[in-house]
Structures are given as structure tokens and as C-alpha cells.
mmCIF file of C-alpha atoms in Angstrom:
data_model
loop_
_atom_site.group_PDB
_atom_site.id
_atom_site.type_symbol
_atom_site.label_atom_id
_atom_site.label_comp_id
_atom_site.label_asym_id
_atom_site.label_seq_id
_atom_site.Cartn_x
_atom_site.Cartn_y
_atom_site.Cartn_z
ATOM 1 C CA UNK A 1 -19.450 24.488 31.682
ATOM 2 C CA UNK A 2 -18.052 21.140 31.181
ATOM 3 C CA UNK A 3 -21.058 19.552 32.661
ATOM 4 C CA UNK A 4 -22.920 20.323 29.643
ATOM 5 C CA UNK A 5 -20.870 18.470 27.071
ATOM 6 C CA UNK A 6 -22.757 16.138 25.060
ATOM 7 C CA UNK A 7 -22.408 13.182 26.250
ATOM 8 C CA UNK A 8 -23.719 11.325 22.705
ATOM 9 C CA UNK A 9 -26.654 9.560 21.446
ATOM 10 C CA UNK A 10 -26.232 6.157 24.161
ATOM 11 C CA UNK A 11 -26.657 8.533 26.998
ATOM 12 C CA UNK A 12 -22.865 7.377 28.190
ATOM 13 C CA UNK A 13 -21.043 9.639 29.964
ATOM 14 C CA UNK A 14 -18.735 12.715 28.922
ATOM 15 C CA UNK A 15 -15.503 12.005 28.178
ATOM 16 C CA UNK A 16 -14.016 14.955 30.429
ATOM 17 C CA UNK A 17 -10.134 14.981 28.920
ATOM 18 C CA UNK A 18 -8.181 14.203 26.430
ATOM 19 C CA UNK A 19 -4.987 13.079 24.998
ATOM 20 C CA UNK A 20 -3.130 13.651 21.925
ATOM 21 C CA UNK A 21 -0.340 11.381 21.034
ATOM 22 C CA UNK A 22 2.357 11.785 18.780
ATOM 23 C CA UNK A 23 4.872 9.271 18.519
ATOM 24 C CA UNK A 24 8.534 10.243 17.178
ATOM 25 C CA UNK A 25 11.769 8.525 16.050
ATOM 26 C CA UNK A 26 14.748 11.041 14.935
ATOM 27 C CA UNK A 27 12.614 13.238 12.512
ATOM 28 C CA UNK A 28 13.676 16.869 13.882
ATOM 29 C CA UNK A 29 12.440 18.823 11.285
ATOM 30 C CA UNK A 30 9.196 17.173 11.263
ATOM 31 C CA UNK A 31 9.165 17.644 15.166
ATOM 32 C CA UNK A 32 9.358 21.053 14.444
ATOM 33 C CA UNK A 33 6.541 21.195 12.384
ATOM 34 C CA UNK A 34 4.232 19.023 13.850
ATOM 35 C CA UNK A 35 4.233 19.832 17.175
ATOM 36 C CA UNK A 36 3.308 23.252 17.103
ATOM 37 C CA UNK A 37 0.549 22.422 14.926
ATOM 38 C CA UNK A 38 -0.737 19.893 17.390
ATOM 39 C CA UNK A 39 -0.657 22.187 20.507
ATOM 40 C CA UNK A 40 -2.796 24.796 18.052
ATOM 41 C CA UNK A 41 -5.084 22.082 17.472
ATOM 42 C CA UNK A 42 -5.297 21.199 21.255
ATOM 43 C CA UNK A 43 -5.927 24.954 22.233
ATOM 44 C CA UNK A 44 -9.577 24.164 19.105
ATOM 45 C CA UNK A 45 -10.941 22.014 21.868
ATOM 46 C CA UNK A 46 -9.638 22.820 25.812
ATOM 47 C CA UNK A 47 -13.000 24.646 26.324
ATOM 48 C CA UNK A 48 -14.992 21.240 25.526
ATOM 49 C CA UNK A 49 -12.698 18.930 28.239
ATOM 50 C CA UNK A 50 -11.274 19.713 31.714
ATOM 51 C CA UNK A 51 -7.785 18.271 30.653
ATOM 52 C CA UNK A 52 -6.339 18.188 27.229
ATOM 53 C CA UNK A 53 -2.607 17.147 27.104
ATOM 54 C CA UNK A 54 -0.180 16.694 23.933
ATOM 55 C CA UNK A 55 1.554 13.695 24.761
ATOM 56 C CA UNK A 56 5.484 13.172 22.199
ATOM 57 C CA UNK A 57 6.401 9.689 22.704
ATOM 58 C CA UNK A 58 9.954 9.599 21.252
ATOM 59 C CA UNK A 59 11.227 5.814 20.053
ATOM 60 C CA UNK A 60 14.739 6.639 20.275
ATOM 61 C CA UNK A 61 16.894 5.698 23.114
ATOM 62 C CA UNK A 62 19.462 8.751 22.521
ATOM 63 C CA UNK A 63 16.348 10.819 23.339
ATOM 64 C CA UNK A 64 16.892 13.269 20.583
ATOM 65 C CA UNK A 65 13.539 14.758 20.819
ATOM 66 C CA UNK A 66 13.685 15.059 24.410
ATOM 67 C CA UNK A 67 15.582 18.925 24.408
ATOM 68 C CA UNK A 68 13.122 20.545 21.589
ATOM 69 C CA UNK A 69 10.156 19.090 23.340
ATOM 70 C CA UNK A 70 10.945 20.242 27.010
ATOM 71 C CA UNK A 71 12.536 23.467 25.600
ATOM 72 C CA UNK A 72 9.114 24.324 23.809
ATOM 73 C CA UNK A 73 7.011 27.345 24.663
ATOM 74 C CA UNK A 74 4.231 27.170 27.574
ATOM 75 C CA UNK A 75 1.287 25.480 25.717
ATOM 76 C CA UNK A 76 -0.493 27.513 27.799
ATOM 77 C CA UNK A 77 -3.486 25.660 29.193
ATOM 78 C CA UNK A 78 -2.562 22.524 26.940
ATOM 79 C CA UNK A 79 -0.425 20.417 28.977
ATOM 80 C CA UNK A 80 2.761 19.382 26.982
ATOM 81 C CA UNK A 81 4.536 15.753 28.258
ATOM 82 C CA UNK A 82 7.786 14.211 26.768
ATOM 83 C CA UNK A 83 8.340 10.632 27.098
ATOM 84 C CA UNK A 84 11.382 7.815 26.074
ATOM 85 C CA UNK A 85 10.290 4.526 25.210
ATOM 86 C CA UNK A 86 13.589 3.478 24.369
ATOM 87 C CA UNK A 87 12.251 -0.258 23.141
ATOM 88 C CA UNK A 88 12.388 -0.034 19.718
ATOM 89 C CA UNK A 89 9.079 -0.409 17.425
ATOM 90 C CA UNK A 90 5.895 0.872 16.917
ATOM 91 C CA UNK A 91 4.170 -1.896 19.061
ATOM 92 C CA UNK A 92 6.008 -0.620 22.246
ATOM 93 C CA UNK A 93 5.514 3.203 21.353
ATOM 94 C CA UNK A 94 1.799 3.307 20.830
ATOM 95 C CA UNK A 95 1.580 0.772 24.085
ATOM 96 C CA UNK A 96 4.115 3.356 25.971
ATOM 97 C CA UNK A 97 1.233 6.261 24.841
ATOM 98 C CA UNK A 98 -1.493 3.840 26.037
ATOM 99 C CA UNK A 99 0.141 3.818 29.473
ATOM 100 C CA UNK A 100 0.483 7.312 29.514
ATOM 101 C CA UNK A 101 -2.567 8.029 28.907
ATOM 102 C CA UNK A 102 -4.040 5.720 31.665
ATOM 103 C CA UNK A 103 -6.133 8.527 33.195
ATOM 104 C CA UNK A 104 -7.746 9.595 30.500
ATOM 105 C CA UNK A 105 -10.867 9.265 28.730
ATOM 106 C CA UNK A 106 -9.854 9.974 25.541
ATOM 107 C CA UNK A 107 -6.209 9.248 23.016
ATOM 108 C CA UNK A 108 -5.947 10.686 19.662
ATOM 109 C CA UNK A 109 -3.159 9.078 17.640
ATOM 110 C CA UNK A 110 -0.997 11.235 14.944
ATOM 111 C CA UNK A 111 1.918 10.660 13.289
ATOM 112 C CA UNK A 112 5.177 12.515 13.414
ATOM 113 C CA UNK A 113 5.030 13.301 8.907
ATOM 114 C CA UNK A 114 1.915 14.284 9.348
ATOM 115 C CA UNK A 115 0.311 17.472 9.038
ATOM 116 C CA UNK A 116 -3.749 18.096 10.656
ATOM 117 C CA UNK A 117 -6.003 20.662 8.814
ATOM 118 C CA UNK A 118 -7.880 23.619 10.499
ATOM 119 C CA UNK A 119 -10.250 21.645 12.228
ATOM 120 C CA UNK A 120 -8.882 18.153 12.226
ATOM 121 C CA UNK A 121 -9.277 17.745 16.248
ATOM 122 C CA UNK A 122 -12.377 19.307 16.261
ATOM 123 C CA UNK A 123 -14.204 17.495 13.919
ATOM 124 C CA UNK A 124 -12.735 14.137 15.716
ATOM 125 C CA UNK A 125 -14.270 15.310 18.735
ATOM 126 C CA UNK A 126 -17.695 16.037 17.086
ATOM 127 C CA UNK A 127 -17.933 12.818 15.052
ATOM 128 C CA UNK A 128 -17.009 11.039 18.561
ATOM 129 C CA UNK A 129 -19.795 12.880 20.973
ATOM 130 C CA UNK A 130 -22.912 12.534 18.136
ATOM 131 C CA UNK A 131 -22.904 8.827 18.485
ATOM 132 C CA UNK A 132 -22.287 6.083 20.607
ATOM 133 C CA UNK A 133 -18.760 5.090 18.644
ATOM 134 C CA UNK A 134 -15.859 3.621 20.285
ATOM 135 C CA UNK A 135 -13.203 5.035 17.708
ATOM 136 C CA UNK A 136 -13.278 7.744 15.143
ATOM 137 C CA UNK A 137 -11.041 7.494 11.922
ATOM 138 C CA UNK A 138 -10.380 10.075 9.972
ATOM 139 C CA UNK A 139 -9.355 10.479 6.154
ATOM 140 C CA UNK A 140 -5.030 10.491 5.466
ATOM 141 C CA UNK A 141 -4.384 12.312 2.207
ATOM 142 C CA UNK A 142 -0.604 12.202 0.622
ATOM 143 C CA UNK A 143 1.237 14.773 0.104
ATOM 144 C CA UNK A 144 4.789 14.585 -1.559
ATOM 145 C CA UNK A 145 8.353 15.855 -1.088
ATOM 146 C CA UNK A 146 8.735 14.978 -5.018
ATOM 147 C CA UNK A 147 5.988 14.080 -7.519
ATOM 148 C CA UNK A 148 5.522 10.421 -7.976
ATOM 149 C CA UNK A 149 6.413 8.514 -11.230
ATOM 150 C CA UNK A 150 3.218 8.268 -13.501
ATOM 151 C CA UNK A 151 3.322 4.577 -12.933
ATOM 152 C CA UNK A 152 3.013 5.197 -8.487
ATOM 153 C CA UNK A 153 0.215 7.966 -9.899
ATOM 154 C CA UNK A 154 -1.233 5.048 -12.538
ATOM 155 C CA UNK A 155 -1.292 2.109 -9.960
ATOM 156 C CA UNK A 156 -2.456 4.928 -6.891
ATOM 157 C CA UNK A 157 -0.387 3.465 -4.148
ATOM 158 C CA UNK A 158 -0.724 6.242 -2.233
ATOM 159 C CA UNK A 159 -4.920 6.318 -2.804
ATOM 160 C CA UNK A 160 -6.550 5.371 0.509
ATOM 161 C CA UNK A 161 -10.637 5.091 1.020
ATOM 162 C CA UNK A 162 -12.981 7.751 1.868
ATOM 163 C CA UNK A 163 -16.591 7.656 2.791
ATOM 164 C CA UNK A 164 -19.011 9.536 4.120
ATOM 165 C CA UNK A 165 -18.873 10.764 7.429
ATOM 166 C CA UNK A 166 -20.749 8.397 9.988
ATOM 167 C CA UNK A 167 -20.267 5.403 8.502
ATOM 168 C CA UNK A 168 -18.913 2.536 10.481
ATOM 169 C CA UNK A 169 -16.268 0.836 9.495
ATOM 170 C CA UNK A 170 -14.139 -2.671 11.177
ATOM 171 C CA UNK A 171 -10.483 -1.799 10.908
ATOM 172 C CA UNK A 172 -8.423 1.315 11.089
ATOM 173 C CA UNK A 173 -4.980 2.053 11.180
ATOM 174 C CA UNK A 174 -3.657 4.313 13.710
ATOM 175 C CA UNK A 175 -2.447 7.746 12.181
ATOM 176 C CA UNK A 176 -5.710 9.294 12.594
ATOM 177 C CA UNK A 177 -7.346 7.523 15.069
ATOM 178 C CA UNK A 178 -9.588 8.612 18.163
ATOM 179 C CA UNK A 179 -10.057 6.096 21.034
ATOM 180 C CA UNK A 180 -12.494 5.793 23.773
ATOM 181 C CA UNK A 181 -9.795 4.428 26.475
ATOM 182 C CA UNK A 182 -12.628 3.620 29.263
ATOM 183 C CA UNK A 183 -13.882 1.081 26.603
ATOM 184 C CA UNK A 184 -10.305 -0.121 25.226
ATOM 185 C CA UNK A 185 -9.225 -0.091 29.229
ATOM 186 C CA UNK A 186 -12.673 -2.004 30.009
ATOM 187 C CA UNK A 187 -11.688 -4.812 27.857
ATOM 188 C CA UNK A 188 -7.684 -4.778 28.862
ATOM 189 C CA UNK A 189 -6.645 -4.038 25.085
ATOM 190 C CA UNK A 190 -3.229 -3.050 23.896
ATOM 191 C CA UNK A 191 -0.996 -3.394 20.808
ATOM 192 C CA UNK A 192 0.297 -6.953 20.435
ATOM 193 C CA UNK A 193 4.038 -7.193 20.946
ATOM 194 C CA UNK A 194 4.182 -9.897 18.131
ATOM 195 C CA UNK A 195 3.637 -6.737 14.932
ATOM 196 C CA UNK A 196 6.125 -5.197 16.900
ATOM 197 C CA UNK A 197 8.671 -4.284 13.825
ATOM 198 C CA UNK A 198 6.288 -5.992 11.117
ATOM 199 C CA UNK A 199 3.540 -3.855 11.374
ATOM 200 C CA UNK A 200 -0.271 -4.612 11.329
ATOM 201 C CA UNK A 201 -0.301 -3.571 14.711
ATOM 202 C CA UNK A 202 -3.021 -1.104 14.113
ATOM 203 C CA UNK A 203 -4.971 -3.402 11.833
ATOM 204 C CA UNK A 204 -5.143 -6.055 15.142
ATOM 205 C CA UNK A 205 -6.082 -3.427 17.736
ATOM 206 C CA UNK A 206 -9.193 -1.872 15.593
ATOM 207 C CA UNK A 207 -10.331 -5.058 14.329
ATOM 208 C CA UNK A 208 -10.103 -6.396 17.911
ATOM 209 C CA UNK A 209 -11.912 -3.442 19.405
ATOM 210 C CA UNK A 210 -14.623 -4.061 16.686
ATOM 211 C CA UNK A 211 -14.913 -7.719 17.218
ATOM 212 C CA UNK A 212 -15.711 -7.269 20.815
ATOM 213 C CA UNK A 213 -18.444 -4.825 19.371
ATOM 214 C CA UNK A 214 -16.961 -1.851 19.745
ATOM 215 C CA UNK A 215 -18.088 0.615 16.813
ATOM 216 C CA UNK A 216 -15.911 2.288 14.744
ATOM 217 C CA UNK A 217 -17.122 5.439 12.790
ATOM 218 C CA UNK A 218 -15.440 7.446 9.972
ATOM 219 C CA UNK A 219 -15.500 11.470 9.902
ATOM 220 C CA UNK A 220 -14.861 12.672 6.357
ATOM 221 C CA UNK A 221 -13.634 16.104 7.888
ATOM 222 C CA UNK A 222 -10.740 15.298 9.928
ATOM 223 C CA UNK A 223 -8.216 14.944 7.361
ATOM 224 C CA UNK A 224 -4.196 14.925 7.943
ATOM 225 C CA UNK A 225 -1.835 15.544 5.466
ATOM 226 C CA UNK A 226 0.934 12.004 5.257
ATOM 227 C CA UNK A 227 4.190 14.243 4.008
ATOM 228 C CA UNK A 228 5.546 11.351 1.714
ATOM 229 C CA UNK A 229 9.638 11.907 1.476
ATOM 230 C CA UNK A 230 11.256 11.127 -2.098
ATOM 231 C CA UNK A 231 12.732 7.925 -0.237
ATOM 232 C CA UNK A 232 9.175 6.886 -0.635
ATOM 233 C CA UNK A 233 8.035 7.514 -3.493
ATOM 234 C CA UNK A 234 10.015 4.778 -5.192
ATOM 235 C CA UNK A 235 8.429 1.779 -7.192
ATOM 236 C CA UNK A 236 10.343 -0.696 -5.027
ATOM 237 C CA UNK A 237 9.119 1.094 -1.746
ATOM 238 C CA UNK A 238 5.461 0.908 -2.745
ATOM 239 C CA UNK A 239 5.293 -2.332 -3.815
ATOM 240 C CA UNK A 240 6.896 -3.440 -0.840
ATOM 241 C CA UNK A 241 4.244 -1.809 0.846
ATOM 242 C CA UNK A 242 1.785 -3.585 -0.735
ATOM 243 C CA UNK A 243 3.401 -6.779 0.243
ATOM 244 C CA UNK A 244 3.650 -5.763 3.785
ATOM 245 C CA UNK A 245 0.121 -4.582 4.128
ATOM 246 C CA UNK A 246 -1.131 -8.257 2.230
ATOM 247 C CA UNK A 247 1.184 -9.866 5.280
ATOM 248 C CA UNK A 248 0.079 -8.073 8.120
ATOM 249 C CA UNK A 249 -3.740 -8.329 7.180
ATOM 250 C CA UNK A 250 -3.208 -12.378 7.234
ATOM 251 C CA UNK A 251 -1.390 -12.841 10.656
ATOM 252 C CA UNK A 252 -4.313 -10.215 12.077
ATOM 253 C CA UNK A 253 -6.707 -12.999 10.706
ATOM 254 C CA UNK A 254 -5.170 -15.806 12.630
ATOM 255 C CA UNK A 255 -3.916 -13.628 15.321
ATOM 256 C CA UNK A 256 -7.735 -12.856 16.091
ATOM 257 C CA UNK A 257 -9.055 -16.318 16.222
ATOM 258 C CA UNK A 258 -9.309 -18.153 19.464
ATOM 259 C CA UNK A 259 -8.671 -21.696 19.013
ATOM 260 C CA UNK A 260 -6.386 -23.891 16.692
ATOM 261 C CA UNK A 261 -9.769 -24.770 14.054
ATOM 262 C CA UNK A 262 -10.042 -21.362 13.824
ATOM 263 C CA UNK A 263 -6.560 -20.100 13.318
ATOM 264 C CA UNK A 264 -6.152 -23.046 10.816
ATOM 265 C CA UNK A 265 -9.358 -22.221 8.833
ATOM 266 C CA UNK A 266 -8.132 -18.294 8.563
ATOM 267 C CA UNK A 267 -4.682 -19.631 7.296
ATOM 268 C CA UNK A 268 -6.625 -21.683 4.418
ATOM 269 C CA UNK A 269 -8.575 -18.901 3.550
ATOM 270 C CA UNK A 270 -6.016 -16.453 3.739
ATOM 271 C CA UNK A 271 -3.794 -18.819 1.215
ATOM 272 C CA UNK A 272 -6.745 -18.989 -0.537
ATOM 273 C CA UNK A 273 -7.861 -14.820 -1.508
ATOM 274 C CA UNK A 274 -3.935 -14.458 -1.367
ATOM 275 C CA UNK A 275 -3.670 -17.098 -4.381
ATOM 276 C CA UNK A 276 -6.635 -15.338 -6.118
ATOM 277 C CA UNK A 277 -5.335 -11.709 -5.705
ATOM 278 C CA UNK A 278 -1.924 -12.841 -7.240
ATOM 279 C CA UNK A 279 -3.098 -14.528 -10.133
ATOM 280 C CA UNK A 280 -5.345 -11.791 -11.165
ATOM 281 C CA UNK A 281 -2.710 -9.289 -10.659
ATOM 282 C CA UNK A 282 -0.618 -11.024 -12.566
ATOM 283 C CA UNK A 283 -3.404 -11.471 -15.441
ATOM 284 C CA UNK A 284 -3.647 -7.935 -15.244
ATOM 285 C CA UNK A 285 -0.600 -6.566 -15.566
ATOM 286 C CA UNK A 286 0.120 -9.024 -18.511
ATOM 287 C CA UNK A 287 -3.046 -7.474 -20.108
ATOM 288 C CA UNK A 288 -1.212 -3.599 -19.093
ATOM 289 C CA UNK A 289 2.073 -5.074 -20.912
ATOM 290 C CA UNK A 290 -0.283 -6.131 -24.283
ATOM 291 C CA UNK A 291 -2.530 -3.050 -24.189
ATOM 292 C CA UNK A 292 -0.063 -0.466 -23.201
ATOM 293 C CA UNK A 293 -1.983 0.371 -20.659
ATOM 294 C CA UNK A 294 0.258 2.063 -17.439
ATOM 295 C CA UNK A 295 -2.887 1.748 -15.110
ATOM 296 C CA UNK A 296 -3.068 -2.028 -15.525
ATOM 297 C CA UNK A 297 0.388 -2.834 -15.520
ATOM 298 C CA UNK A 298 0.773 -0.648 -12.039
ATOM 299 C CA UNK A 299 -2.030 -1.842 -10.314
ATOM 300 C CA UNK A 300 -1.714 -5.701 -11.755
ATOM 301 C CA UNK A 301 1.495 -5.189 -9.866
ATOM 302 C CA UNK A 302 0.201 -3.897 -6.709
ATOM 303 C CA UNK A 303 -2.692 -6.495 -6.419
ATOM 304 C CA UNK A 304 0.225 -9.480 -7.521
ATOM 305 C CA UNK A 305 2.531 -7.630 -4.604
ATOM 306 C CA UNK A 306 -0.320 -7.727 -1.775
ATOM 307 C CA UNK A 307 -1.453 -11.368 -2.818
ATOM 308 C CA UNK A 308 2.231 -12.744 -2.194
ATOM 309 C CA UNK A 309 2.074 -10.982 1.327
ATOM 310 C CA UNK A 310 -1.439 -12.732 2.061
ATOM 311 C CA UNK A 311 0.138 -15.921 0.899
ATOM 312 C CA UNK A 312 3.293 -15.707 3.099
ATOM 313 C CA UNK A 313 1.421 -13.785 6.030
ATOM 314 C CA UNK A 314 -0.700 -17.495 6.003
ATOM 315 C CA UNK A 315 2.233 -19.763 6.117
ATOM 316 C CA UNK A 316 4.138 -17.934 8.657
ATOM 317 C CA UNK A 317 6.484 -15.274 6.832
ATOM 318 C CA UNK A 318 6.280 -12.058 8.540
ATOM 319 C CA UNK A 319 7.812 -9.262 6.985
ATOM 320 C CA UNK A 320 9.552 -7.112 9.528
ATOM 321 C CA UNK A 321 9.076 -3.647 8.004
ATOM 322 C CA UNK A 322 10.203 -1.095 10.963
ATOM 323 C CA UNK A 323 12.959 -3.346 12.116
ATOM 324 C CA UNK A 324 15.599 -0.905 13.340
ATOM 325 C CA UNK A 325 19.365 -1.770 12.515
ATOM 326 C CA UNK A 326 21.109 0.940 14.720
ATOM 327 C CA UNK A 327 24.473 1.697 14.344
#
């Protein structure tokens, strides 16, 4: 019986259905993929809520998702929903999910390259009803359409943290994300428009949600596979990246204080680790180029690359990463 769901350690009560989001922009054969996989994963937890839905938010205005989405097989008792946000950028795609997922107690957000192991949604689930957390993240391991140069291996661009299941955590981004939407509903949050097509749009939500004490838990076990395409794993995309995530993680720092001491004080601070990143990445690459060492050099490099985007984050720059030139 429903009734007897756990309702977790706080005593609050049972989240009785469930959402899982996946939001798309002209990536067919990863549609094709993915979505199958998802409504599998659904079907691993419709006996522990009275509504589970898989919810394909599709960026593009042509709608090119639209046909293989409606044309899918009954989900059976998953319920399957296509929806258009045809504003373009992540900001108004994961708000567009938000919206659609108004009634519900619970969103799960996935990515369209991404792949979920046997149990991903399951173990989300569990991690969410032992405790009295807010938002469960899960681990997002790379996997790669061609093998990275040893210098991308050397400098681990693709490495991300893992812990041990439990442990709370302040930011998160949003490709593996549980929500509890009564709480992020309670306290009127969205995405803010302004990361719209720069990213860090994830970063401000979760750090948001935890500043207003929110608690945000990691489960080791819930791990989806990132399918990295060759495009990717290029030394010029990477350390882009690494600029873009230094950029986004300053204008989330002044974004998130409240008055113009505050946002001034982040900005000085922000100038100020940025500096201190960048001239020890530069040190240490230096000291890869003297010692022939390829795991210096690559990660003096990424450190130098995410200290410039801290430093231009803090005066203002923001680096528009999913801007969208369409033909």
C-alpha cells in the first residue's frame, strides 16, 4: 500500500509521485537510447508512488523530438508527457520541467547523453526517504565516444567527486539530481533566467536551496553514465570548460548575496581565489614543462583555465556557453 511508504527520519510526509525529467535539444539517437531506459527505470519504482511520470522537455522550436516521443510504446503504468519549450537555453528548459511538474512531490533531473545504471532511480529514491534531505545527488561517471588524449586523461577533466553515500553536500549540478518540489515550491525557487545560455544555473539553484537550509545528500549508488562525443574530448573544449565552470561559480557568489556590501565583498574575494588559482596553475604547469611531467602541465592548465573564469566571472564577463546560433 502506498500508505506505508517511509516517510523518512523527520517524520515529514510521503512524497506520493514522482517525476522524471529529461530535457532534449536535437540529439535523436540519444533520444532513442535514453528514453527507453528511463521508462525501465520508472517501471523500478511505480509500486513505491501513486504517480510516476517521464516527463521529455524538448528545447527545440522545430519540435524534432515531438514524433518519436508521442509515437513511443504505452509505458504502461508510467505516464509518458512530451513538451516544447521553444525558448532557447537550459535556464528556460529545466524552469519549463519545473512547471510541469507543479503537482508533484517529487522531479528527478537527467540528461539527454546520459545513460542510468540498474538501479539508478531506485537508489535516488532510497537515499531520499532514509533522511530528512531536500535533494539527492548522485555520482556522473564519463564515458567516451573516443579515448581521450593522455594529456585530458593526465589533467582528469572529465574526473568529478565521489563520496560516500549520506554525506551532505552545498551545491549540485543538475544531471543527476532529485528534488523535493513541496520544499523548492515552499520557498518559490526556480532557475534564474540570467545563466540562461552561460550556465551555472544548476550551481545557483542547489546552493540557493542549501542556503535557505535545505539539505542536500549524496548517494554513491545512483550513478549515470555522461556519453562524452569526440567533439568533446578536445583540449580546447575542456579547458574551456574549466573556464566556464571558474565563471559561473563567481556570478553564483554574487548572484546569492542580498545587498550591494555583500555582492561587492563576493566580487573581491572571488578576484581574489581567482588570482591565486591562476598563478599557481601557471607555477605548475611551468614546473610540468621543466620536469616533463604531463600531469602537471595538464592540470597547471586546468587550475590557470578555471582561475581566469573566477577572475572574469568577478568583474562581470560571463561566458555564454549554450548560446544557440540557429540557422
Amino acid at each position: 500500500m502506498h500508505s506505508e511508504t517511509p516517510a523518512g527520519a523527520t517524520g515529514r510526509q510521503a512524497a506520493t509521485s514522482l517525476v522524471v525529467a529529461m530535457l532534449t535539444f536535437r540529439r535523436p539517437d540519444d533520444l532513442r537510447v535514453a528514453l527507453p531506459a528511463l521508462i525501465e527505470q520508472a517501471e523500478q519504482v511505480i509500486e513505491r508512488f501513486e504517480r510516476v511520470e517521464v516527463l521529455v522537455v524538448d528545447n527545440d522550436p522545430q519540435e524534432s523530438a515531438r514524433a518519436f516521443v508521442e509515437e513511443f510504446p504505452s509505458a504502461g503504468p508510467v505516464v509518458l508527457t512530451y513538451r516544447c519549450e521553444s525558448e532557447s537555453g537550459i535556464t528556460a528548459a529545466r524552469n519549463r520541467a519545473l512547471a510541469e511538474a507543479a503537482a508533484s512531490d517529487l522531479l528527478v533531473f537527467i540528461d539527454d547523453d546520459e545513460r542510468p545504471t540498474e538501479r539508478w532511480l531506485v537508489d535516488l529514491v532510497a537515499t531520499f526517504d532514509r533522511g530528512d534531505a531536500v535533494a539527492v545527488v548522485g555520482p556522473v561517471v564519463s564515458r567516451f565516444e573516443r579515448e581521450p588524449s593522455a594529456w585530458i586523461q593526465a589533467g582528469e577533466f572529465f574526473t568529478r567527486r565521489r563520496m560516500p553515500t549520506g554525506t551532505a553536500v552545498s551545491v549540485a549540478a543538475t544531471n543527476n539530481l532529485l528534488i523535493d518540489l513541496r520544499v523548492v515550491r515552499g520557498i518559490g525557487l526556480v532557475f534564474d533566467t540570467a545563466f540562461g545560455h552561460a550556465g551555472g544555473e544548476d550551481t545557483m539553484f542547489t546552493r540557493t536551496l542549501h542556503a535557505t537550509g535545505g539539505r542536500l545528500v549524496w548517494c554513491d549508488e545512483a550513478v549515470v553514465w555522461d556519453i562524452v562525443p569526440a567533439a568533446r574530448s578536445t583540449r580546447d573544449w575542456v579547458v574551456r570548460r574549466a573556464f566556464s565552470s571558474g565563471n559561473s561559480w563567481s556570478q553564483t557568489s554574487i548572484a546569492l548575496e542580498d545587498s550591494l556590501r555583500g555582492r561587492l565583498t563576493a566580487r573581491v574575494r572571488c578576484i581574489a581565489k581567482g588570482l591565486v588559482r591562476a598563478a599557481g596553475g601557471a607555477v605548475r604547469s611551468v614546473v610540468g614543462v621543466v620536469t616533463r611531467s604531463l600531469r602537471h602541465r595538464a592540470k597547471g592548465v586546468r587550475t590557470l583555465a578555471r582561475g581566469f573564469g573566477m577572475i572574469a566571472g568577478a568583474v562581470g564577463y560571463s561566458y555564454e556557453e549554450y548560446r544557440r546560433v540557429d540557422a
